[in-house]
Amino acid sequence: MKTLAHLLQRNQEWAREQLRRDPQFFSRLTQLQQPEYLWIGCSDSRVPANQIVSLPPGEVFVHRNIANVVVHTDMNCLSVLQYAVEVLQVKHIIVCGHYGCGGVKAAMDGQDHGQIDNWLRHIQDVARLHQDELFHIEDERARIDRLCELNVLEQVRNVCNTTVVKKAWKAGAELSVHSWIYGIANGILQDLGACISSLEQLEEMGWRSGRFELD
Ligand code: CO
């Protein structure tokens, strides 16, 4: 039997250190969680939600998957969203991508990766939606990085168009959806500028699904 003794050891040291700094730390957390933020990010080990925004346990509700994708029918992600919005009543949903994302890269390399290719189809859809822009970026790394940004924006759009978020806005909830991207090379988060806080704003952006302007 292999035990991960070194990790359990580190955990004991960590718990001791938390108690040393704040003797009520764990007893307070057993009462309830009241995070203001839902983080939807990539599973990449280099992009740990709490650490990069320097928030302790209890402050951020987290959903991560490969390439931070929000699929319309993904019950896992939708359940996280519903719980975060309706029960925890988070005020902010942060969709956070990162430059050099392996999932985004793999989606565009034309190789066969097995099962994961079914998931990466969502990224390929994003690329197809923006093919005119991406086509003109000659440098491959720059093209992948731009697709990482466009993917965040598309997933923000997907979050905003979920029944959960639309229902919350209709009920007057204070809820904003943010588009962030993280640089693994420098540890810095950037806001991509799309922040949506109401159905009206979603409409203004032309991002509300199922509404078409016909000329
Ligand atoms: Co990634």
PDB file of C-alpha atoms and ligand atoms in Angstrom:
ATOM      1  CA  MET A   1       0.000   0.000   0.000  1.00  0.00           C
ATOM      2  CA  LYS A   2       1.286   3.397  -0.907  1.00  0.00           C
ATOM      3  CA  THR A   3       0.335   6.270   1.306  1.00  0.00           C
ATOM      4  CA  LEU A   4       1.001   9.861   0.459  1.00  0.00           C
ATOM      5  CA  ALA A   5       2.586  10.418   3.839  1.00  0.00           C
ATOM      6  CA  HIS A   6       4.394  13.578   2.780  1.00  0.00           C
ATOM      7  CA  LEU A   7       1.126  15.254   1.790  1.00  0.00           C
ATOM      8  CA  LEU A   8      -0.626  14.236   5.007  1.00  0.00           C
ATOM      9  CA  GLN A   9       2.359  15.569   6.900  1.00  0.00           C
ATOM     10  CA  ARG A  10       2.164  18.889   5.042  1.00  0.00           C
ATOM     11  CA  ASN A  11      -1.549  19.035   5.801  1.00  0.00           C
ATOM     12  CA  GLN A  12      -0.917  18.662   9.533  1.00  0.00           C
ATOM     13  CA  GLU A  13       1.637  21.450   9.431  1.00  0.00           C
ATOM     14  CA  TRP A  14      -0.731  23.657   7.451  1.00  0.00           C
ATOM     15  CA  ALA A  15      -3.636  23.070   9.863  1.00  0.00           C
ATOM     16  CA  ARG A  16      -1.372  23.810  12.818  1.00  0.00           C
ATOM     17  CA  GLU A  17      -0.177  27.034  11.187  1.00  0.00           C
ATOM     18  CA  GLN A  18      -3.760  28.173  10.503  1.00  0.00           C
ATOM     19  CA  LEU A  19      -4.687  27.576  14.145  1.00  0.00           C
ATOM     20  CA  ARG A  20      -1.608  29.404  15.342  1.00  0.00           C
ATOM     21  CA  ARG A  21      -2.608  32.469  13.320  1.00  0.00           C
ATOM     22  CA  ASP A  22      -6.308  32.238  14.074  1.00  0.00           C
ATOM     23  CA  PRO A  23      -7.524  29.808  16.764  1.00  0.00           C
ATOM     24  CA  GLN A  24     -11.150  30.154  15.550  1.00  0.00           C
ATOM     25  CA  PHE A  25     -10.285  29.513  11.897  1.00  0.00           C
ATOM     26  CA  PHE A  26     -11.735  26.018  11.517  1.00  0.00           C
ATOM     27  CA  SER A  27     -14.573  26.314  14.018  1.00  0.00           C
ATOM     28  CA  ARG A  28     -15.798  29.378  12.118  1.00  0.00           C
ATOM     29  CA  LEU A  29     -15.707  27.509   8.805  1.00  0.00           C
ATOM     30  CA  THR A  30     -17.746  24.629  10.227  1.00  0.00           C
ATOM     31  CA  GLN A  31     -20.625  27.034  10.818  1.00  0.00           C
ATOM     32  CA  LEU A  32     -21.161  27.942   7.176  1.00  0.00           C
ATOM     33  CA  GLN A  33     -19.550  28.997   3.924  1.00  0.00           C
ATOM     34  CA  GLN A  34     -20.399  32.436   2.604  1.00  0.00           C
ATOM     35  CA  PRO A  35     -18.217  32.994  -0.429  1.00  0.00           C
ATOM     36  CA  GLU A  36     -18.885  36.057  -2.559  1.00  0.00           C
ATOM     37  CA  TYR A  37     -17.202  34.575  -5.586  1.00  0.00           C
ATOM     38  CA  LEU A  38     -17.744  31.657  -7.912  1.00  0.00           C
ATOM     39  CA  TRP A  39     -14.615  30.815  -9.861  1.00  0.00           C
ATOM     40  CA  ILE A  40     -14.903  28.927 -13.144  1.00  0.00           C
ATOM     41  CA  GLY A  41     -11.389  28.117 -14.281  1.00  0.00           C
ATOM     42  CA  CYS A  42      -9.099  25.641 -15.983  1.00  0.00           C
ATOM     43  CA  SER A  43      -8.000  22.439 -14.218  1.00  0.00           C
ATOM     44  CA  ASP A  44      -4.376  23.354 -14.982  1.00  0.00           C
ATOM     45  CA  SER A  45      -2.288  22.793 -11.823  1.00  0.00           C
ATOM     46  CA  ARG A  46      -0.582  26.148 -12.349  1.00  0.00           C
ATOM     47  CA  VAL A  47      -3.806  28.114 -11.976  1.00  0.00           C
ATOM     48  CA  PRO A  48      -5.105  27.398  -8.442  1.00  0.00           C
ATOM     49  CA  ALA A  49      -8.067  29.697  -7.783  1.00  0.00           C
ATOM     50  CA  ASN A  50      -7.610  30.606  -4.111  1.00  0.00           C
ATOM     51  CA  GLN A  51      -3.862  31.049  -4.281  1.00  0.00           C
ATOM     52  CA  ILE A  52      -3.654  33.456  -7.186  1.00  0.00           C
ATOM     53  CA  VAL A  53      -6.213  35.837  -5.717  1.00  0.00           C
ATOM     54  CA  SER A  54      -4.818  35.212  -2.250  1.00  0.00           C
ATOM     55  CA  LEU A  55      -8.088  34.139  -0.653  1.00  0.00           C
ATOM     56  CA  PRO A  56      -8.317  31.695   2.269  1.00  0.00           C
ATOM     57  CA  PRO A  57     -10.671  28.681   2.499  1.00  0.00           C
ATOM     58  CA  GLY A  58     -14.309  29.772   2.645  1.00  0.00           C
ATOM     59  CA  GLU A  59     -13.984  32.747   0.295  1.00  0.00           C
ATOM     60  CA  VAL A  60     -14.347  31.278  -3.167  1.00  0.00           C
ATOM     61  CA  PHE A  61     -16.585  28.534  -4.591  1.00  0.00           C
ATOM     62  CA  VAL A  62     -14.745  26.753  -7.371  1.00  0.00           C
ATOM     63  CA  HIS A  63     -15.531  24.848 -10.535  1.00  0.00           C
ATOM     64  CA  ARG A  64     -12.655  23.802 -12.760  1.00  0.00           C
ATOM     65  CA  ASN A  65     -12.465  21.762 -15.925  1.00  0.00           C
ATOM     66  CA  ILE A  66     -10.172  21.503 -18.909  1.00  0.00           C
ATOM     67  CA  ALA A  67     -10.041  24.879 -20.669  1.00  0.00           C
ATOM     68  CA  ASN A  68     -12.720  26.483 -18.422  1.00  0.00           C
ATOM     69  CA  VAL A  69     -15.651  25.575 -20.625  1.00  0.00           C
ATOM     70  CA  VAL A  70     -19.298  26.247 -19.706  1.00  0.00           C
ATOM     71  CA  VAL A  71     -21.404  23.841 -21.741  1.00  0.00           C
ATOM     72  CA  HIS A  72     -25.154  24.516 -21.952  1.00  0.00           C
ATOM     73  CA  THR A  73     -26.043  20.964 -20.873  1.00  0.00           C
ATOM     74  CA  ASP A  74     -23.185  20.148 -18.491  1.00  0.00           C
ATOM     75  CA  MET A  75     -25.101  19.140 -15.347  1.00  0.00           C
ATOM     76  CA  ASN A  76     -21.942  19.320 -13.276  1.00  0.00           C
ATOM     77  CA  CYS A  77     -21.201  22.937 -14.139  1.00  0.00           C
ATOM     78  CA  LEU A  78     -24.880  23.947 -14.112  1.00  0.00           C
ATOM     79  CA  SER A  79     -25.352  22.427 -10.668  1.00  0.00           C
ATOM     80  CA  VAL A  80     -22.351  24.340  -9.346  1.00  0.00           C
ATOM     81  CA  LEU A  81     -23.803  27.510 -10.871  1.00  0.00           C
ATOM     82  CA  GLN A  82     -27.227  26.933  -9.370  1.00  0.00           C
ATOM     83  CA  TYR A  83     -25.883  26.191  -5.909  1.00  0.00           C
ATOM     84  CA  ALA A  84     -23.535  29.166  -6.024  1.00  0.00           C
ATOM     85  CA  VAL A  85     -26.172  31.621  -7.252  1.00  0.00           C
ATOM     86  CA  GLU A  86     -29.313  30.412  -5.474  1.00  0.00           C
ATOM     87  CA  VAL A  87     -28.014  29.021  -2.200  1.00  0.00           C
ATOM     88  CA  LEU A  88     -24.690  30.740  -1.558  1.00  0.00           C
ATOM     89  CA  GLN A  89     -25.874  33.876  -3.350  1.00  0.00           C
ATOM     90  CA  VAL A  90     -22.459  34.769  -4.696  1.00  0.00           C
ATOM     91  CA  LYS A  91     -22.160  38.318  -6.008  1.00  0.00           C
ATOM     92  CA  HIS A  92     -19.555  37.605  -8.648  1.00  0.00           C
ATOM     93  CA  ILE A  93     -18.904  34.837 -11.134  1.00  0.00           C
ATOM     94  CA  ILE A  94     -15.373  34.898 -12.484  1.00  0.00           C
ATOM     95  CA  VAL A  95     -14.624  32.997 -15.658  1.00  0.00           C
ATOM     96  CA  CYS A  96     -10.852  32.727 -15.684  1.00  0.00           C
ATOM     97  CA  GLY A  97      -8.821  31.357 -18.562  1.00  0.00           C
ATOM     98  CA  HIS A  98      -5.072  31.390 -18.896  1.00  0.00           C
ATOM     99  CA  TYR A  99      -2.556  31.992 -21.633  1.00  0.00           C
ATOM    100  CA  GLY A 100      -0.853  28.940 -23.079  1.00  0.00           C
ATOM    101  CA  CYS A 101      -3.787  26.712 -22.091  1.00  0.00           C
ATOM    102  CA  GLY A 102      -2.964  23.115 -22.992  1.00  0.00           C
ATOM    103  CA  GLY A 103      -6.621  22.350 -23.708  1.00  0.00           C
ATOM    104  CA  VAL A 104      -6.901  25.241 -26.141  1.00  0.00           C
ATOM    105  CA  LYS A 105      -3.611  24.248 -27.774  1.00  0.00           C
ATOM    106  CA  ALA A 106      -4.675  20.616 -28.102  1.00  0.00           C
ATOM    107  CA  ALA A 107      -7.964  21.681 -29.674  1.00  0.00           C
ATOM    108  CA  MET A 108      -6.055  23.378 -32.481  1.00  0.00           C
ATOM    109  CA  ASP A 109      -3.120  21.061 -33.147  1.00  0.00           C
ATOM    110  CA  GLY A 110      -4.928  18.688 -35.502  1.00  0.00           C
ATOM    111  CA  GLN A 111      -3.731  15.650 -33.512  1.00  0.00           C
ATOM    112  CA  ASP A 112      -5.686  12.744 -32.107  1.00  0.00           C
ATOM    113  CA  HIS A 113      -5.956  12.852 -28.282  1.00  0.00           C
ATOM    114  CA  GLY A 114      -8.655  10.243 -27.655  1.00  0.00           C
ATOM    115  CA  GLN A 115     -11.693  10.894 -25.464  1.00  0.00           C
ATOM    116  CA  ILE A 116     -10.725  14.449 -24.584  1.00  0.00           C
ATOM    117  CA  ASP A 117     -11.227  15.473 -28.211  1.00  0.00           C
ATOM    118  CA  ASN A 118     -14.982  15.302 -27.591  1.00  0.00           C
ATOM    119  CA  TRP A 119     -14.605  17.956 -24.889  1.00  0.00           C
ATOM    120  CA  LEU A 120     -12.227  20.039 -26.952  1.00  0.00           C
ATOM    121  CA  ARG A 121     -14.842  20.256 -29.699  1.00  0.00           C
ATOM    122  CA  HIS A 122     -16.287  23.140 -27.689  1.00  0.00           C
ATOM    123  CA  ILE A 123     -13.038  25.058 -28.103  1.00  0.00           C
ATOM    124  CA  GLN A 124     -13.020  24.254 -31.803  1.00  0.00           C
ATOM    125  CA  ASP A 125     -16.522  25.746 -32.014  1.00  0.00           C
ATOM    126  CA  VAL A 126     -15.195  28.937 -30.429  1.00  0.00           C
ATOM    127  CA  ALA A 127     -12.352  29.003 -32.961  1.00  0.00           C
ATOM    128  CA  ARG A 128     -14.812  28.547 -35.818  1.00  0.00           C
ATOM    129  CA  LEU A 129     -16.929  31.460 -34.569  1.00  0.00           C
ATOM    130  CA  HIS A 130     -13.838  33.666 -34.648  1.00  0.00           C
ATOM    131  CA  GLN A 131     -11.990  32.140 -37.568  1.00  0.00           C
ATOM    132  CA  ASP A 132     -11.753  35.402 -39.509  1.00  0.00           C
ATOM    133  CA  GLU A 133      -9.851  37.088 -36.693  1.00  0.00           C
ATOM    134  CA  LEU A 134      -7.732  34.062 -35.813  1.00  0.00           C
ATOM    135  CA  PHE A 135      -6.838  33.389 -39.434  1.00  0.00           C
ATOM    136  CA  HIS A 136      -4.983  36.710 -39.607  1.00  0.00           C
ATOM    137  CA  ILE A 137      -2.725  36.001 -36.614  1.00  0.00           C
ATOM    138  CA  GLU A 138       0.330  34.390 -38.136  1.00  0.00           C
ATOM    139  CA  ASP A 139       2.288  33.628 -34.987  1.00  0.00           C
ATOM    140  CA  GLU A 140       0.960  30.361 -33.593  1.00  0.00           C
ATOM    141  CA  ARG A 141       1.507  31.244 -29.952  1.00  0.00           C
ATOM    142  CA  ALA A 142      -0.228  34.578 -30.371  1.00  0.00           C
ATOM    143  CA  ARG A 143      -3.103  32.848 -32.140  1.00  0.00           C
ATOM    144  CA  ILE A 144      -3.510  30.318 -29.307  1.00  0.00           C
ATOM    145  CA  ASP A 145      -3.354  33.107 -26.713  1.00  0.00           C
ATOM    146  CA  ARG A 146      -6.014  35.090 -28.557  1.00  0.00           C
ATOM    147  CA  LEU A 147      -8.163  31.973 -28.672  1.00  0.00           C
ATOM    148  CA  CYS A 148      -7.652  31.627 -24.894  1.00  0.00           C
ATOM    149  CA  GLU A 149      -9.100  35.150 -24.536  1.00  0.00           C
ATOM    150  CA  LEU A 150     -11.956  34.556 -26.980  1.00  0.00           C
ATOM    151  CA  ASN A 151     -12.780  31.330 -25.159  1.00  0.00           C
ATOM    152  CA  VAL A 152     -13.170  33.212 -21.856  1.00  0.00           C
ATOM    153  CA  LEU A 153     -15.525  35.706 -23.528  1.00  0.00           C
ATOM    154  CA  GLU A 154     -17.596  32.919 -25.096  1.00  0.00           C
ATOM    155  CA  GLN A 155     -17.858  31.143 -21.750  1.00  0.00           C
ATOM    156  CA  VAL A 156     -18.942  34.369 -20.044  1.00  0.00           C
ATOM    157  CA  ARG A 157     -21.642  34.577 -22.662  1.00  0.00           C
ATOM    158  CA  ASN A 158     -22.616  30.979 -21.898  1.00  0.00           C
ATOM    159  CA  VAL A 159     -22.762  31.652 -18.143  1.00  0.00           C
ATOM    160  CA  CYS A 160     -24.976  34.696 -18.719  1.00  0.00           C
ATOM    161  CA  ASN A 161     -27.366  32.713 -20.885  1.00  0.00           C
ATOM    162  CA  THR A 162     -27.930  29.905 -18.384  1.00  0.00           C
ATOM    163  CA  THR A 163     -31.419  29.677 -16.919  1.00  0.00           C
ATOM    164  CA  VAL A 164     -29.853  30.089 -13.469  1.00  0.00           C
ATOM    165  CA  VAL A 165     -28.208  33.442 -14.145  1.00  0.00           C
ATOM    166  CA  LYS A 166     -31.094  34.845 -16.200  1.00  0.00           C
ATOM    167  CA  LYS A 167     -33.533  33.888 -13.451  1.00  0.00           C
ATOM    168  CA  ALA A 168     -31.354  35.566 -10.823  1.00  0.00           C
ATOM    169  CA  TRP A 169     -31.186  38.792 -12.843  1.00  0.00           C
ATOM    170  CA  LYS A 170     -34.941  38.730 -13.452  1.00  0.00           C
ATOM    171  CA  ALA A 171     -35.409  38.488  -9.691  1.00  0.00           C
ATOM    172  CA  GLY A 172     -33.172  41.533  -9.234  1.00  0.00           C
ATOM    173  CA  ALA A 173     -30.155  39.735  -7.780  1.00  0.00           C
ATOM    174  CA  GLU A 174     -26.869  41.592  -7.503  1.00  0.00           C
ATOM    175  CA  LEU A 175     -24.727  39.367  -9.689  1.00  0.00           C
ATOM    176  CA  SER A 176     -21.870  40.175 -12.054  1.00  0.00           C
ATOM    177  CA  VAL A 177     -20.075  37.900 -14.489  1.00  0.00           C
ATOM    178  CA  HIS A 178     -16.413  38.741 -15.098  1.00  0.00           C
ATOM    179  CA  SER A 179     -13.958  37.787 -17.832  1.00  0.00           C
ATOM    180  CA  TRP A 180     -10.413  37.230 -16.595  1.00  0.00           C
ATOM    181  CA  ILE A 181      -7.255  35.722 -17.977  1.00  0.00           C
ATOM    182  CA  TYR A 182      -4.166  34.652 -16.088  1.00  0.00           C
ATOM    183  CA  GLY A 183      -0.566  34.772 -17.243  1.00  0.00           C
ATOM    184  CA  ILE A 184       1.332  31.718 -16.041  1.00  0.00           C
ATOM    185  CA  ALA A 185       4.565  33.449 -17.049  1.00  0.00           C
ATOM    186  CA  ASN A 186       4.098  36.422 -14.697  1.00  0.00           C
ATOM    187  CA  GLY A 187       1.367  35.427 -12.230  1.00  0.00           C
ATOM    188  CA  ILE A 188      -0.801  38.370 -13.247  1.00  0.00           C
ATOM    189  CA  LEU A 189      -4.562  38.349 -13.798  1.00  0.00           C
ATOM    190  CA  GLN A 190      -6.057  40.631 -16.435  1.00  0.00           C
ATOM    191  CA  ASP A 191      -9.639  41.704 -16.813  1.00  0.00           C
ATOM    192  CA  LEU A 192     -10.717  41.254 -20.447  1.00  0.00           C
ATOM    193  CA  GLY A 193     -13.287  43.976 -19.979  1.00  0.00           C
ATOM    194  CA  ALA A 194     -16.542  42.125 -20.438  1.00  0.00           C
ATOM    195  CA  CYS A 195     -18.391  42.430 -17.148  1.00  0.00           C
ATOM    196  CA  ILE A 196     -22.130  41.799 -17.296  1.00  0.00           C
ATOM    197  CA  SER A 197     -24.464  42.537 -14.401  1.00  0.00           C
ATOM    198  CA  SER A 198     -27.973  42.462 -15.880  1.00  0.00           C
ATOM    199  CA  LEU A 199     -30.120  41.164 -18.717  1.00  0.00           C
ATOM    200  CA  GLU A 200     -30.143  44.685 -20.166  1.00  0.00           C
ATOM    201  CA  GLN A 201     -26.342  44.694 -20.371  1.00  0.00           C
ATOM    202  CA  LEU A 202     -26.393  41.237 -21.936  1.00  0.00           C
ATOM    203  CA  GLU A 203     -28.842  42.556 -24.492  1.00  0.00           C
ATOM    204  CA  GLU A 204     -26.723  45.677 -25.142  1.00  0.00           C
ATOM    205  CA  MET A 205     -23.697  43.493 -25.828  1.00  0.00           C
ATOM    206  CA  GLY A 206     -25.813  41.567 -28.335  1.00  0.00           C
ATOM    207  CA  TRP A 207     -24.983  38.465 -26.303  1.00  0.00           C
ATOM    208  CA  ARG A 208     -28.463  37.338 -25.319  1.00  0.00           C
ATOM    209  CA  SER A 209     -29.058  33.973 -26.943  1.00  0.00           C
ATOM    210  CA  GLY A 210     -32.187  33.391 -28.977  1.00  0.00           C
ATOM    211  CA  ARG A 211     -32.577  37.036 -29.966  1.00  0.00           C
ATOM    212  CA  PHE A 212     -31.730  37.995 -33.501  1.00  0.00           C
ATOM    213  CA  GLU A 213     -31.728  41.394 -35.137  1.00  0.00           C
ATOM    214  CA  LEU A 214     -32.923  40.970 -38.686  1.00  0.00           C
ATOM    215  CA  ASP A 215     -31.945  43.641 -41.203  1.00  0.00           C
TER     216      ASP A 215
HETATM  217 CO    CO B   1      -5.763  25.398 -19.322  1.00  0.00          CO
END
